[in-house]
Amino acid sequence: MDVLIDRRPRGASRQRVVKLGLRHPAGTKTRRRPRSSPAGKAQPRRRLDLTQILTLGAVLATLALAIPQYIASQSALESTRSQSVNLQQQQITERFSKAVEQLGTPDNLEVRIGGIYSLERIARDSEPDHPTAVNVLTTFVRENTKALRDPQGSCPNQAVSADAQTALTVLIRRNSAWDDPGSRIDFTDACLQQAVLTELVAFVADLRGADLRRANLRDASLMDTDLRDVNLGGARLTNIRLRGVNLGRADLSDADLRDVDLGRAYIGPIGYSRP
């Protein structure tokens, strides 16, 4: 044991600084005590206890059962949807066939009008079948009215029939956004005298040679439509949009042309009357 005495100048307090040092025999090592962890901080576990292992096993087992059940339920749901779509399409096909059959019923106006309204419901219920329904109604009007022409090609001096007007009304209120861009309304050579066609939307339509004398086309939109040789004598065309149309050899005698939009329209020889 060594004792060190610190001597300081006079007038200052003396302190003894004692440094005790223990010397170990040569060749021996000092054992250090293990440090204890700070109070309140537990040592991390190196192994999972039995409870954790059982819990993990239960979760894995649940997933192993749930995943196949989920896949099976999704497959069953997709199958149900497919069957529902097929059933709906089959019903629409049956309704369509029945409506076309009604349109061809002679001497029964009520049945034909019923077929027209059936096609309208199909066009509203099914977007894929909308263009077909529109095409059938357009063909019905065109062919049934064109057949009224005499051997000289003139339409009778009479108003359009009730079933034809009903089909025209359905075409006016159709959802034109569902129209097929590759098809167009075709009324070539149709006899549509005194027909009510207000607010009709028929872009790029074909009305060549149609007889529309005294027809009402107020607020209609016939942009880029072919109106060559059409007879619009005495027709009401107020506020009609005829941008880009072809009016070559059209008859517009006595037609009401107030507020007509004829931008980009081709206007050939017009204004003459035909028998």
XYZ file of N, CA and C in Angstrom:
825
model
N 0.843 -1.178 0.000
C 0.000 0.000 0.000
C 0.881 1.230 0.000
N 0.579 2.226 -0.854
C 1.354 3.461 -0.926
C 0.517 4.600 -0.412
N 1.141 5.512 0.348
C 0.439 6.691 0.866
C 1.148 7.920 0.318
N 0.336 8.812 -0.364
C 0.876 10.046 -0.933
C 0.320 11.207 -0.158
N 1.227 12.129 0.231
C 0.799 13.309 1.000
C 1.076 14.515 0.141
N -0.002 15.310 -0.056
C 0.103 16.525 -0.868
C 0.373 17.695 0.045
N 1.500 18.297 -0.186
C 1.832 19.466 0.621
C 1.518 20.725 -0.158
N 0.807 21.631 0.446
C 0.458 22.876 -0.217
C 1.138 24.032 0.483
N 1.170 25.237 -0.120
C 1.812 26.386 0.533
C 1.131 26.717 1.842
N 1.959 27.422 2.677
C 1.398 27.802 3.958
C 0.215 28.756 3.767
N -0.677 28.704 4.728
C -1.895 29.527 4.645
C -3.031 28.808 3.988
N -2.744 27.756 3.222
C -3.813 26.986 2.571
C -4.085 25.762 3.399
N -5.326 25.286 3.316
C -5.696 24.089 4.066
C -5.039 22.885 3.462
N -4.611 22.054 4.374
C -3.974 20.846 3.905
C -5.007 19.724 3.766
N -4.893 19.002 2.680
C -5.733 17.835 2.447
C -4.852 16.650 2.150
N -5.257 15.640 2.690
C -4.557 14.409 2.391
C -5.287 13.683 1.272
N -4.562 13.432 0.270
C -5.101 12.663 -0.838
C -4.496 11.297 -0.779
N -5.285 10.441 -0.486
C -4.791 9.083 -0.301
C -5.250 8.249 -1.477
N -4.348 7.666 -2.065
C -4.664 6.785 -3.190
C -4.255 5.387 -2.790
N -5.216 4.610 -2.692
C -4.968 3.227 -2.313
C -4.928 2.384 -3.555
N -3.978 1.634 -3.724
C -3.879 0.753 -4.880
C -3.540 -0.636 -4.424
N -4.240 -1.561 -4.894
C -4.006 -2.962 -4.562
C -3.215 -3.595 -5.680
N -2.207 -4.209 -5.332
C -1.393 -4.871 -6.331
C -1.693 -6.355 -6.302
N -1.853 -6.930 -7.479
C -2.143 -8.352 -7.610
C -0.874 -9.089 -7.941
N -0.834 -10.240 -7.534
C 0.346 -11.030 -7.884
C 0.511 -11.125 -9.370
N 1.739 -11.243 -9.775
C 2.035 -11.323 -11.211
C 1.370 -12.538 -11.812
N 0.842 -12.350 -13.025
C 0.239 -13.474 -13.747
C -1.228 -13.683 -13.472
N -1.808 -12.886 -12.538
C -3.246 -13.029 -12.270
C -4.022 -11.936 -12.984
N -5.364 -12.174 -13.297
C -6.224 -11.221 -13.981
C -7.323 -10.772 -13.052
N -7.715 -9.590 -13.226
C -8.804 -9.032 -12.406
C -10.135 -9.429 -13.007
N -11.023 -9.945 -12.196
C -12.361 -10.300 -12.658
C -13.285 -9.101 -12.518
N -13.959 -8.800 -13.603
C -14.917 -7.682 -13.584
C -16.329 -8.209 -13.356
N -17.060 -7.469 -12.549
C -18.440 -7.845 -12.304
C -19.305 -7.508 -13.520
N -20.201 -8.378 -13.816
C -21.090 -8.061 -14.964
C -21.930 -6.827 -14.675
N -22.053 -5.980 -15.734
C -22.858 -4.766 -15.576
C -24.340 -5.103 -15.586
N -25.000 -4.511 -14.660
C -26.461 -4.739 -14.612
C -27.150 -3.795 -15.579
N -28.285 -4.238 -16.157
C -29.034 -3.406 -17.102
C -29.685 -2.267 -16.373
N -29.903 -1.165 -17.046
C -30.549 -0.016 -16.405
C -31.882 -0.409 -15.819
N -32.257 0.304 -14.771
C -33.511 -0.027 -14.083
C -34.680 0.120 -15.033
N -35.614 -0.846 -15.020
C -36.839 -0.807 -15.841
C -36.660 -1.275 -17.246
N -35.464 -1.652 -17.706
C -35.228 -2.092 -19.084
C -34.906 -3.574 -19.087
N -35.866 -4.350 -19.693
C -35.693 -5.807 -19.687
C -34.770 -6.235 -20.807
N -34.064 -7.305 -20.595
C -33.181 -7.860 -21.616
C -34.015 -8.475 -22.739
N -33.640 -8.285 -24.013
C -34.403 -8.902 -25.103
C -34.329 -10.426 -25.042
N -35.502 -11.019 -25.417
C -35.537 -12.476 -25.408
C -34.880 -13.020 -26.646
N -34.148 -14.044 -26.453
C -33.452 -14.643 -27.588
C -34.281 -15.730 -28.251
N -35.293 -16.232 -27.628
C -36.089 -17.313 -28.174
C -37.578 -16.980 -28.058
N -38.378 -17.544 -29.000
C -39.829 -17.417 -28.917
C -40.332 -18.399 -27.871
N -41.209 -17.927 -27.017
C -41.755 -18.861 -26.033
C -42.844 -19.705 -26.687
N -43.382 -20.637 -26.007
C -44.342 -21.602 -26.551
C -45.633 -20.918 -26.985
N -46.064 -19.898 -26.249
C -47.316 -19.203 -26.594
C -47.221 -18.517 -27.945
N -46.075 -17.851 -28.173
C -45.899 -17.185 -29.464
C -45.858 -18.168 -30.613
N -45.226 -19.302 -30.404
C -45.159 -20.318 -31.462
C -46.544 -20.833 -31.793
N -47.350 -21.092 -30.757
C -48.707 -21.593 -30.996
C -49.575 -20.546 -31.696
N -49.408 -19.274 -31.309
C -50.190 -18.202 -31.952
C -49.839 -18.076 -33.425
N -48.544 -18.094 -33.735
C -48.111 -18.014 -35.125
C -48.625 -19.191 -35.936
N -48.608 -20.371 -35.342
C -49.115 -21.547 -36.047
C -50.596 -21.432 -36.329
N -51.353 -20.881 -35.372
C -52.792 -20.712 -35.581
C -53.083 -19.730 -36.712
N -52.309 -18.631 -36.763
C -52.496 -17.650 -37.839
C -52.207 -18.264 -39.199
N -51.127 -19.005 -39.312
C -50.777 -19.643 -40.580
C -51.830 -20.656 -41.000
N -52.354 -21.400 -40.029
C -53.387 -22.384 -40.346
C -54.663 -21.704 -40.828
N -55.012 -20.570 -40.207
C -56.203 -19.823 -40.635
C -56.050 -19.310 -42.057
N -54.863 -18.779 -42.365
C -54.609 -18.295 -43.727
C -54.651 -19.433 -44.731
N -54.124 -20.570 -44.355
C -54.118 -21.716 -45.267
C -55.526 -22.161 -45.613
N -56.467 -21.980 -44.681
C -57.856 -22.340 -44.943
C -58.620 -21.218 -45.638
N -58.296 -19.971 -45.290
C -59.072 -18.843 -45.809
C -58.774 -18.547 -47.268
N -57.514 -18.668 -47.673
C -57.146 -18.314 -49.055
C -57.866 -19.187 -50.080
N -57.884 -20.526 -49.950
C -58.640 -21.327 -50.925
C -60.132 -21.013 -50.914
N -60.686 -20.716 -49.716
C -62.102 -20.376 -49.644
C -62.386 -19.074 -50.371
N -61.480 -18.087 -50.227
C -61.657 -16.807 -50.914
C -61.601 -16.990 -52.430
N -60.633 -17.784 -52.885
C -60.507 -18.034 -54.324
C -61.748 -18.735 -54.857
N -62.260 -19.689 -54.089
C -63.457 -20.419 -54.519
C -64.670 -19.502 -54.565
N -64.794 -18.590 -53.580
C -65.937 -17.672 -53.565
C -65.870 -16.688 -54.726
N -64.657 -16.205 -55.050
C -64.516 -15.293 -56.180
C -64.857 -15.990 -57.492
N -64.452 -17.239 -57.625
C -64.769 -18.003 -58.828
C -66.267 -18.218 -58.962
N -66.922 -18.519 -57.827
C -68.370 -18.711 -57.855
C -69.089 -17.415 -58.198
N -68.594 -16.286 -57.662
C -69.197 -14.992 -57.957
C -69.056 -14.641 -59.425
N -67.874 -14.893 -59.997
C -67.662 -14.614 -61.421
C -68.545 -15.489 -62.284
N -68.721 -16.732 -61.883
C -69.597 -17.636 -62.627
C -71.044 -17.155 -62.583
N -71.473 -16.677 -61.398
C -72.835 -16.162 -61.262
C -73.044 -14.936 -62.136
N -72.050 -14.046 -62.161
C -72.150 -12.855 -63.001
C -72.240 -13.235 -64.474
N -71.427 -14.190 -64.883
C -71.442 -14.608 -66.279
C -72.793 -15.203 -66.660
N -73.352 -16.007 -65.758
C -74.664 -16.590 -66.035
C -75.732 -15.509 -66.097
N -75.620 -14.497 -65.232
C -76.594 -13.405 -65.242
C -76.527 -12.619 -66.547
N -75.294 -12.344 -67.013
C -75.136 -11.613 -68.278
C -75.690 -12.419 -69.444
N -75.413 -13.721 -69.461
C -75.914 -14.568 -70.540
C -77.433 -14.631 -70.527
N -78.016 -14.707 -69.321
C -79.478 -14.749 -69.217
C -80.084 -13.440 -69.684
N -79.459 -12.322 -69.300
C -79.962 -11.025 -69.726
C -79.882 -10.877 -71.243
N -78.780 -11.308 -71.848
C -78.635 -11.218 -73.292
C -79.644 -12.111 -74.003
N -79.904 -13.277 -73.432
C -80.899 -14.174 -74.026
C -82.287 -13.543 -73.979
N -82.601 -12.888 -72.857
C -83.902 -12.227 -72.745
C -84.028 -11.081 -73.740
N -82.942 -10.302 -73.921
C -82.977 -9.201 -74.882
C -83.157 -9.728 -76.298
N -82.498 -10.835 -76.607
C -82.632 -11.436 -77.944
C -84.067 -11.868 -78.194
N -84.681 -12.472 -77.196
C -86.076 -12.890 -77.336
C -86.998 -11.687 -77.492
N -86.761 -10.652 -76.707
C -87.568 -9.434 -76.817
C -87.387 -8.780 -78.179
N -86.155 -8.792 -78.690
C -85.868 -8.185 -79.982
C -86.597 -8.935 -81.100
N -86.513 -10.248 -81.063
C -87.181 -11.053 -82.095
C -88.695 -10.823 -82.069
N -89.257 -10.738 -80.871
C -90.698 -10.503 -80.745
C -91.075 -9.128 -81.278
N -90.263 -8.117 -80.991
C -90.558 -6.763 -81.460
C -90.511 -6.675 -82.980
N -89.502 -7.297 -83.597
C -89.406 -7.292 -85.056
C -90.600 -8.011 -85.678
N -91.015 -9.095 -85.045
C -92.202 -9.818 -85.528
C -93.444 -8.933 -85.458
N -93.552 -8.138 -84.401
C -94.705 -7.238 -84.268
C -94.677 -6.152 -85.337
N -93.483 -5.648 -85.670
C -93.397 -4.611 -86.696
C -93.912 -5.097 -88.045
N -93.739 -6.387 -88.300
C -94.158 -6.936 -89.592
C -95.596 -7.408 -89.629
N -96.355 -7.114 -88.580
C -97.755 -7.553 -88.537
C -98.615 -6.641 -89.404
N -99.218 -7.161 -90.480
C -100.049 -6.308 -91.343
C -101.436 -6.096 -90.732
N -102.038 -4.978 -91.104
C -103.426 -4.688 -90.726
C -103.653 -4.688 -89.215
N -102.621 -4.380 -88.424
C -102.790 -4.287 -86.975
C -101.879 -3.188 -86.457
N -102.397 -1.975 -86.460
C -101.615 -0.812 -86.074
C -101.134 -0.903 -84.627
N -102.006 -1.375 -83.731
C -101.643 -1.433 -82.303
C -100.455 -2.367 -82.066
N -100.445 -3.497 -82.752
C -99.340 -4.441 -82.578
C -98.042 -3.844 -83.095
N -98.093 -3.150 -84.216
C -96.876 -2.535 -84.760
C -96.344 -1.457 -83.813
N -97.231 -0.642 -83.273
C -96.789 0.393 -82.335
C -96.213 -0.252 -81.065
N -96.798 -1.359 -80.626
C -96.239 -2.077 -79.484
C -94.827 -2.568 -79.758
N -94.586 -3.042 -80.970
C -93.242 -3.471 -81.342
C -92.259 -2.321 -81.359
N -92.715 -1.140 -81.768
C -91.848 0.045 -81.787
C -91.421 0.408 -80.375
N -92.362 0.411 -79.449
C -92.025 0.741 -78.055
C -91.152 -0.337 -77.413
N -91.307 -1.573 -77.823
C -90.432 -2.639 -77.309
C -88.991 -2.398 -77.748
N -88.819 -1.979 -78.988
C -87.465 -1.665 -79.462
C -86.885 -0.463 -78.729
N -87.731 0.488 -78.389
C -87.238 1.638 -77.629
C -86.733 1.202 -76.254
N -87.459 0.300 -75.591
C -87.013 -0.172 -74.278
C -85.708 -0.947 -74.382
N -85.569 -1.723 -75.441
C -84.309 -2.455 -75.647
C -83.154 -1.481 -75.857
N -83.386 -0.447 -76.652
C -82.336 0.543 -76.913
C -81.940 1.281 -75.645
N -82.871 1.433 -74.717
C -82.560 2.107 -73.452
C -81.876 1.172 -72.467
N -82.250 -0.102 -72.492
C -81.722 -1.061 -71.514
C -80.331 -1.562 -71.858
N -80.009 -1.626 -73.134
C -78.762 -2.264 -73.560
C -78.026 -1.366 -74.554
N -76.903 -0.817 -74.120
C -76.105 0.021 -75.024
C -75.597 -0.757 -76.239
N -75.115 -2.016 -76.090
C -74.655 -2.738 -77.284
C -75.756 -2.980 -78.314
N -77.022 -3.072 -77.875
C -78.127 -3.332 -78.801
C -78.792 -2.052 -79.289
N -78.348 -0.919 -78.764
C -78.947 0.359 -79.164
C -78.806 0.622 -80.665
N -77.614 0.513 -81.265
C -77.506 0.800 -82.704
C -78.388 -0.102 -83.565
N -78.517 -1.369 -83.178
C -79.343 -2.286 -83.970
C -80.809 -1.876 -83.912
N -81.281 -1.508 -82.717
C -82.674 -1.073 -82.580
C -82.932 0.189 -83.402
N -81.986 1.127 -83.377
C -82.130 2.355 -84.166
C -82.167 2.036 -85.658
N -81.328 1.131 -86.086
C -81.295 0.757 -87.502
C -82.606 0.099 -87.939
N -83.180 -0.754 -87.081
C -84.454 -1.409 -87.419
C -85.573 -0.376 -87.539
N -85.623 0.571 -86.604
C -86.674 1.590 -86.655
C -86.507 2.493 -87.870
N -85.261 2.843 -88.192
C -85.013 3.671 -89.374
C -85.441 2.949 -90.647
N -85.099 1.679 -90.735
C -85.483 0.883 -91.901
C -86.993 0.758 -92.006
N -87.653 0.569 -90.872
C -89.121 0.463 -90.864
C -89.754 1.722 -91.441
N -89.295 2.891 -91.007
C -89.861 4.136 -91.510
C -89.562 4.306 -92.993
N -88.321 4.106 -93.374
C -87.920 4.340 -94.765
C -88.649 3.417 -95.731
N -88.628 2.127 -95.469
C -89.186 1.172 -96.425
C -90.711 1.243 -96.488
N -91.347 1.444 -95.342
C -92.820 1.467 -95.346
C -93.374 2.741 -95.948
N -92.656 3.843 -95.830
C -93.152 5.078 -96.433
C -92.737 5.179 -97.902
N -91.567 4.686 -98.215
C -91.125 4.725 -99.616
C -92.024 3.865 -100.503
N -92.600 2.824 -99.937
C -93.478 1.944 -100.710
C -94.766 2.639 -101.138
N -95.036 3.816 -100.555
C -96.259 4.542 -100.897
C -96.130 5.339 -102.194
N -94.939 5.430 -102.743
C -94.756 6.208 -103.970
C -95.473 5.543 -105.147
N -95.998 6.389 -106.016
C -96.697 5.871 -107.201
C -95.677 5.507 -108.277
N -96.109 4.948 -109.372
C -95.164 4.560 -110.432
C -94.316 5.711 -110.959
N -94.800 6.936 -110.826
C -94.016 8.085 -111.278
C -93.015 8.542 -110.212
N -93.046 7.908 -109.054
C -92.096 8.231 -107.995
C -92.543 9.320 -107.055
N -93.802 9.714 -107.112
C -94.292 10.785 -106.243
C -94.940 10.205 -104.992
N -94.750 10.900 -103.884
C -95.386 10.485 -102.631
C -96.843 10.950 -102.616
N -97.710 10.206 -101.951
C -99.108 10.643 -101.861
C -99.212 11.923 -101.043
N -100.194 12.717 -101.345
C -100.369 13.982 -100.656
C -101.127 13.746 -99.344
N -100.447 13.139 -98.393
C -101.075 12.811 -97.111
C -100.015 12.811 -96.014
N -100.487 12.950 -94.772
C -99.565 12.976 -93.636
C -98.977 11.591 -93.395
N -97.858 11.569 -92.740
C -97.198 10.307 -92.423
C -98.107 9.473 -91.528
N -98.016 8.160 -91.652
C -98.890 7.261 -90.886
C -98.559 7.312 -89.402
N -99.486 6.804 -88.567
C -99.321 6.862 -87.111
C -98.149 6.015 -86.636
N -97.989 4.815 -87.199
C -96.878 3.973 -86.745
C -95.525 4.537 -87.177
N -95.468 5.138 -88.375
C -94.224 5.759 -88.822
C -93.875 6.960 -87.943
N -94.899 7.760 -87.602
C -94.643 8.906 -86.724
C -94.197 8.446 -85.331
N -94.765 7.338 -84.838
C -94.333 6.806 -83.540
C -92.867 6.407 -83.588
N -92.454 5.742 -84.656
C -91.051 5.357 -84.805
C -90.147 6.587 -84.892
N -90.602 7.632 -85.578
C -89.821 8.861 -85.664
C -89.675 9.513 -84.287
N -90.743 9.497 -83.506
C -90.680 10.075 -82.157
C -89.681 9.324 -81.285
N -89.671 7.994 -81.396
C -88.714 7.191 -80.644
C -87.286 7.517 -81.072
N -87.071 7.705 -82.357
C -85.739 8.054 -82.849
C -85.310 9.437 -82.363
N -86.254 10.356 -82.226
C -85.924 11.701 -81.756
C -85.429 11.664 -80.318
N -86.083 10.880 -79.466
C -85.725 10.873 -78.043
C -84.731 9.776 -77.656
N -84.116 9.146 -78.629
C -83.093 8.142 -78.335
C -81.868 8.800 -77.709
N -80.999 8.003 -77.130
C -79.730 8.496 -76.597
C -78.706 8.484 -77.736
N -78.542 9.624 -78.391
C -77.662 9.687 -79.564
C -76.200 9.422 -79.211
N -75.840 9.531 -77.924
C -74.461 9.246 -77.528
C -74.117 7.774 -77.706
N -75.136 6.914 -77.779
C -74.918 5.473 -77.964
C -74.957 5.066 -79.426
N -75.130 6.021 -80.335
C -75.180 5.690 -81.763
C -73.851 5.095 -82.226
N -73.945 4.222 -83.207
C -72.748 3.636 -83.806
C -72.115 4.666 -84.738
N -70.852 5.064 -84.483
C -70.223 6.065 -85.356
C -70.129 5.603 -86.810
N -70.154 4.295 -87.029
C -70.026 3.786 -88.388
C -71.327 3.709 -89.155
N -72.450 4.001 -88.511
C -73.755 3.954 -89.188
C -74.410 5.328 -89.112
N -75.465 5.510 -89.886
C -76.167 6.788 -89.883
C -77.633 6.567 -90.200
N -78.457 7.527 -89.812
C -79.886 7.458 -90.100
C -80.100 7.646 -91.595
N -80.833 6.722 -92.178
C -81.017 6.707 -93.633
C -82.514 6.795 -93.955
N -82.929 7.956 -94.458
C -84.319 8.174 -94.876
C -84.381 8.507 -96.371
N -83.524 7.909 -97.150
C -83.522 8.209 -98.587
C -84.863 7.847 -99.212
N -85.425 8.810 -99.972
C -86.672 8.632 -100.724
C -87.875 8.334 -99.833
N -87.776 8.604 -98.535
C -88.908 8.349 -97.636
C -89.980 9.419 -97.830
N -91.232 9.022 -97.653
C -92.367 9.948 -97.727
C -92.729 10.366 -96.305
N -92.298 11.558 -95.923
C -92.458 12.017 -94.552
C -93.197 13.351 -94.502
N -94.238 13.479 -95.280
C -95.005 14.713 -95.298
C -95.657 14.957 -93.940
N -95.571 16.217 -93.499
C -96.163 16.673 -92.240
C -95.623 15.907 -91.025
N -94.461 15.276 -91.156
C -93.879 14.559 -90.021
C -93.381 15.547 -88.976
N -93.491 15.153 -87.716
C -92.994 15.970 -86.606
C -91.610 15.451 -86.246
N -90.594 16.273 -86.549
C -89.205 15.894 -86.327
C -88.475 16.963 -85.503
N -89.192 17.631 -84.622
C -88.588 18.671 -83.808
C -87.495 18.088 -82.913
N -86.364 18.790 -82.871
C -85.211 18.433 -82.044
C -84.567 17.101 -82.447
N -84.796 16.677 -83.676
C -84.131 15.469 -84.165
C -82.630 15.709 -84.275
N -81.845 14.769 -83.762
C -80.388 14.816 -83.886
C -79.976 13.697 -84.834
N -79.458 14.073 -86.002
C -79.074 13.083 -87.010
C -77.871 13.607 -87.778
N -76.688 13.467 -87.186
C -75.471 13.923 -87.845
C -75.093 12.959 -88.971
N -74.618 13.510 -90.071
C -74.164 12.731 -91.230
C -75.262 11.771 -91.685
N -76.501 12.206 -91.597
C -77.627 11.371 -92.032
C -77.769 11.441 -93.558
N -78.623 10.564 -94.084
C -78.863 10.506 -95.530
C -80.351 10.696 -95.769
N -80.715 11.865 -96.264
C -82.120 12.180 -96.557
C -82.314 12.502 -98.034
N -81.470 11.971 -98.879
C -81.575 12.272 -100.307
C -82.945 11.870 -100.849
N -83.566 12.817 -101.567
C -84.826 12.530 -102.233
C -86.016 12.377 -101.316
N -85.865 12.607 -100.010
C -86.992 12.450 -99.085
C -88.025 13.561 -99.303
N -89.287 13.233 -99.091
C -90.373 14.197 -99.219
C -90.752 14.664 -97.812
N -90.343 15.874 -97.481
C -90.598 16.431 -96.150
C -91.458 17.687 -96.244
N -92.370 17.715 -97.174
C -93.244 18.874 -97.331
C -94.076 19.090 -96.062
N -94.071 20.354 -95.634
C -94.820 20.791 -94.446
C -94.424 20.021 -93.175
N -93.239 19.445 -93.173
C -92.742 18.782 -91.959
C -92.245 19.826 -90.964
N -92.221 19.446 -89.708
C -91.769 20.350 -88.641
C -90.404 19.870 -88.152
N -89.355 20.597 -88.519
C -87.993 20.278 -88.099
C -87.401 21.371 -87.214
N -88.245 22.035 -86.463
C -87.772 23.098 -85.583
C -86.742 22.559 -84.576
N -85.648 23.307 -84.410
C -84.575 22.991 -83.450
C -83.868 21.659 -83.737
N -84.003 21.146 -84.938
C -83.316 19.894 -85.276
C -81.838 20.157 -85.564
N -81.032 19.104 -85.484
C -79.599 19.179 -85.798
C -79.295 18.145 -86.871
N -79.098 18.630 -88.100
C -78.815 17.740 -89.233
C -77.462 18.070 -89.835
N -76.491 18.347 -89.008
C -75.182 18.773 -89.510
C -74.515 17.691 -90.342
N -73.892 18.135 -91.457
C -73.173 17.258 -92.386
C -74.076 16.195 -93.013
N -75.351 16.499 -93.113
C -76.322 15.561 -93.682
C -76.453 15.783 -95.186
N -76.734 14.699 -95.897
C -76.930 14.771 -97.345
C -78.406 15.057 -97.617
N -78.697 16.285 -98.068
C -80.078 16.707 -98.337
C -80.295 16.988 -99.828
N -79.544 16.342 -100.659
C -79.732 16.548 -102.098
C -81.102 16.035 -102.536
N -81.763 16.833 -103.381
C -83.060 16.479 -103.966
C -84.167 16.331 -102.923
N -83.963 16.810 -101.721
C -85.009 16.710 -100.706
C -86.069 17.775 -100.959
N -87.310 17.455 -100.655
C -88.413 18.390 -100.845
C -88.826 18.913 -99.474
N -88.462 20.162 -99.176
C -88.788 20.808 -97.914
C -89.780 21.944 -98.126
N -90.607 21.837 -99.151
C -91.586 22.875 -99.451
C -92.548 23.072 -98.286
N -92.629 24.309 -97.805
C -93.552 24.615 -96.718
C -93.134 24.056 -95.370
N -91.943 23.518 -95.266
C -91.489 22.929 -94.004
C -91.105 24.015 -93.007
N -91.223 23.689 -91.722
C -90.830 24.616 -90.669
C -89.399 24.271 -90.253
N -88.476 25.186 -90.598
C -87.061 24.947 -90.352
C -86.469 25.972 -89.380
N -87.271 26.573 -88.549
C -86.774 27.604 -87.640
C -85.756 27.029 -86.661
N -84.666 27.757 -86.538
C -83.597 27.412 -85.598
C -82.983 26.033 -85.856
N -83.051 25.568 -87.083
C -82.454 24.275 -87.422
C -80.968 24.468 -87.707
N -80.161 23.483 -87.340
C -78.716 23.542 -87.573
C -78.384 22.674 -88.779
N -77.961 23.351 -89.864
C -77.656 22.680 -91.121
C -76.206 22.930 -91.551
N -75.318 23.000 -90.590
C -73.915 23.248 -90.904
C -73.330 22.070 -91.674
N -72.700 22.383 -92.806
C -72.016 21.368 -93.592
C -72.913 20.469 -94.414
N -74.217 20.779 -94.519
C -75.119 19.918 -95.285
C -74.956 20.188 -96.783
N -75.474 19.247 -97.562
C -75.492 19.388 -99.024
C -76.937 19.575 -99.452
N -77.275 20.794 -99.891
C -78.645 21.123 -100.295
C -78.774 21.216 -101.811
N -77.950 20.496 -102.532
C -78.022 20.548 -103.988
C -79.379 20.091 -104.509
N -79.990 20.947 -105.330
C -81.287 20.690 -105.967
C -82.409 20.472 -104.950
N -82.253 20.988 -103.744
C -83.306 20.862 -102.733
C -84.413 21.877 -103.000
N -85.641 21.532 -102.624
C -86.796 22.410 -102.791
C -87.100 23.037 -101.436
N -86.864 24.342 -101.305
C -87.128 25.061 -100.070
C -88.217 26.109 -100.246
N -89.056 25.925 -101.238
C -90.094 26.913 -101.499
C -91.077 26.973 -100.332
N -91.375 28.222 -99.909
C -92.327 28.497 -98.824
C -91.877 27.904 -97.480
N -90.625 27.499 -97.355
C -90.138 26.971 -96.080
C -89.844 28.116 -95.118
N -90.040 27.873 -93.837
C -89.751 28.863 -92.805
C -88.280 28.718 -92.417
N -87.457 29.673 -92.833
C -86.016 29.581 -92.662
C -85.476 30.570 -91.625
N -86.290 30.968 -90.687
C -85.819 31.910 -89.667
C -84.778 31.253 -88.758
N -83.678 31.988 -88.538
C -82.606 31.562 -87.629
C -81.985 30.223 -88.025
N -81.922 29.959 -89.314
C -81.293 28.725 -89.790
C -79.780 28.894 -89.789
N -79.067 27.873 -89.325
C -77.601 27.874 -89.324
C -77.136 27.089 -90.546
N -76.602 27.817 -91.533
C -76.150 27.195 -92.781
C -74.635 27.324 -92.955
N -73.905 27.379 -91.858
C -72.457 27.493 -91.965
C -71.861 26.294 -92.684
N -70.973 26.543 -93.618
C -70.281 25.521 -94.407
C -71.219 24.682 -95.287
N -72.484 25.076 -95.394
C -73.431 24.300 -96.191
C -73.214 24.555 -97.683
N -73.441 23.501 -98.476
C -73.404 23.646 -99.932
C -74.823 23.895 -100.404
N -75.023 25.058 -101.016
C -76.351 25.433 -101.492
C -76.290 25.538 -103.010
N -76.885 24.561 -103.661
C -76.919 24.583 -105.118
C -78.184 25.255 -105.595
N -78.663 24.879 -106.770
C -79.922 25.432 -107.269
C -81.074 25.006 -106.347
N -81.734 25.958 -105.715
C -82.834 25.635 -104.816
C -84.012 26.554 -105.097
N -85.137 26.225 -104.470
C -86.292 27.126 -104.524
C -87.334 26.752 -105.542
N -87.137 25.725 -106.335
C -88.132 25.357 -107.308
C -89.118 24.376 -106.680
N -90.285 24.287 -107.259
C -91.319 23.396 -106.739
C -91.419 22.173 -107.626
N -91.665 21.040 -106.970
C -91.833 19.803 -107.719
C -93.230 19.270 -107.476
N -93.767 18.557 -108.405
C -95.131 18.048 -108.220
C -95.175 17.016 -107.096
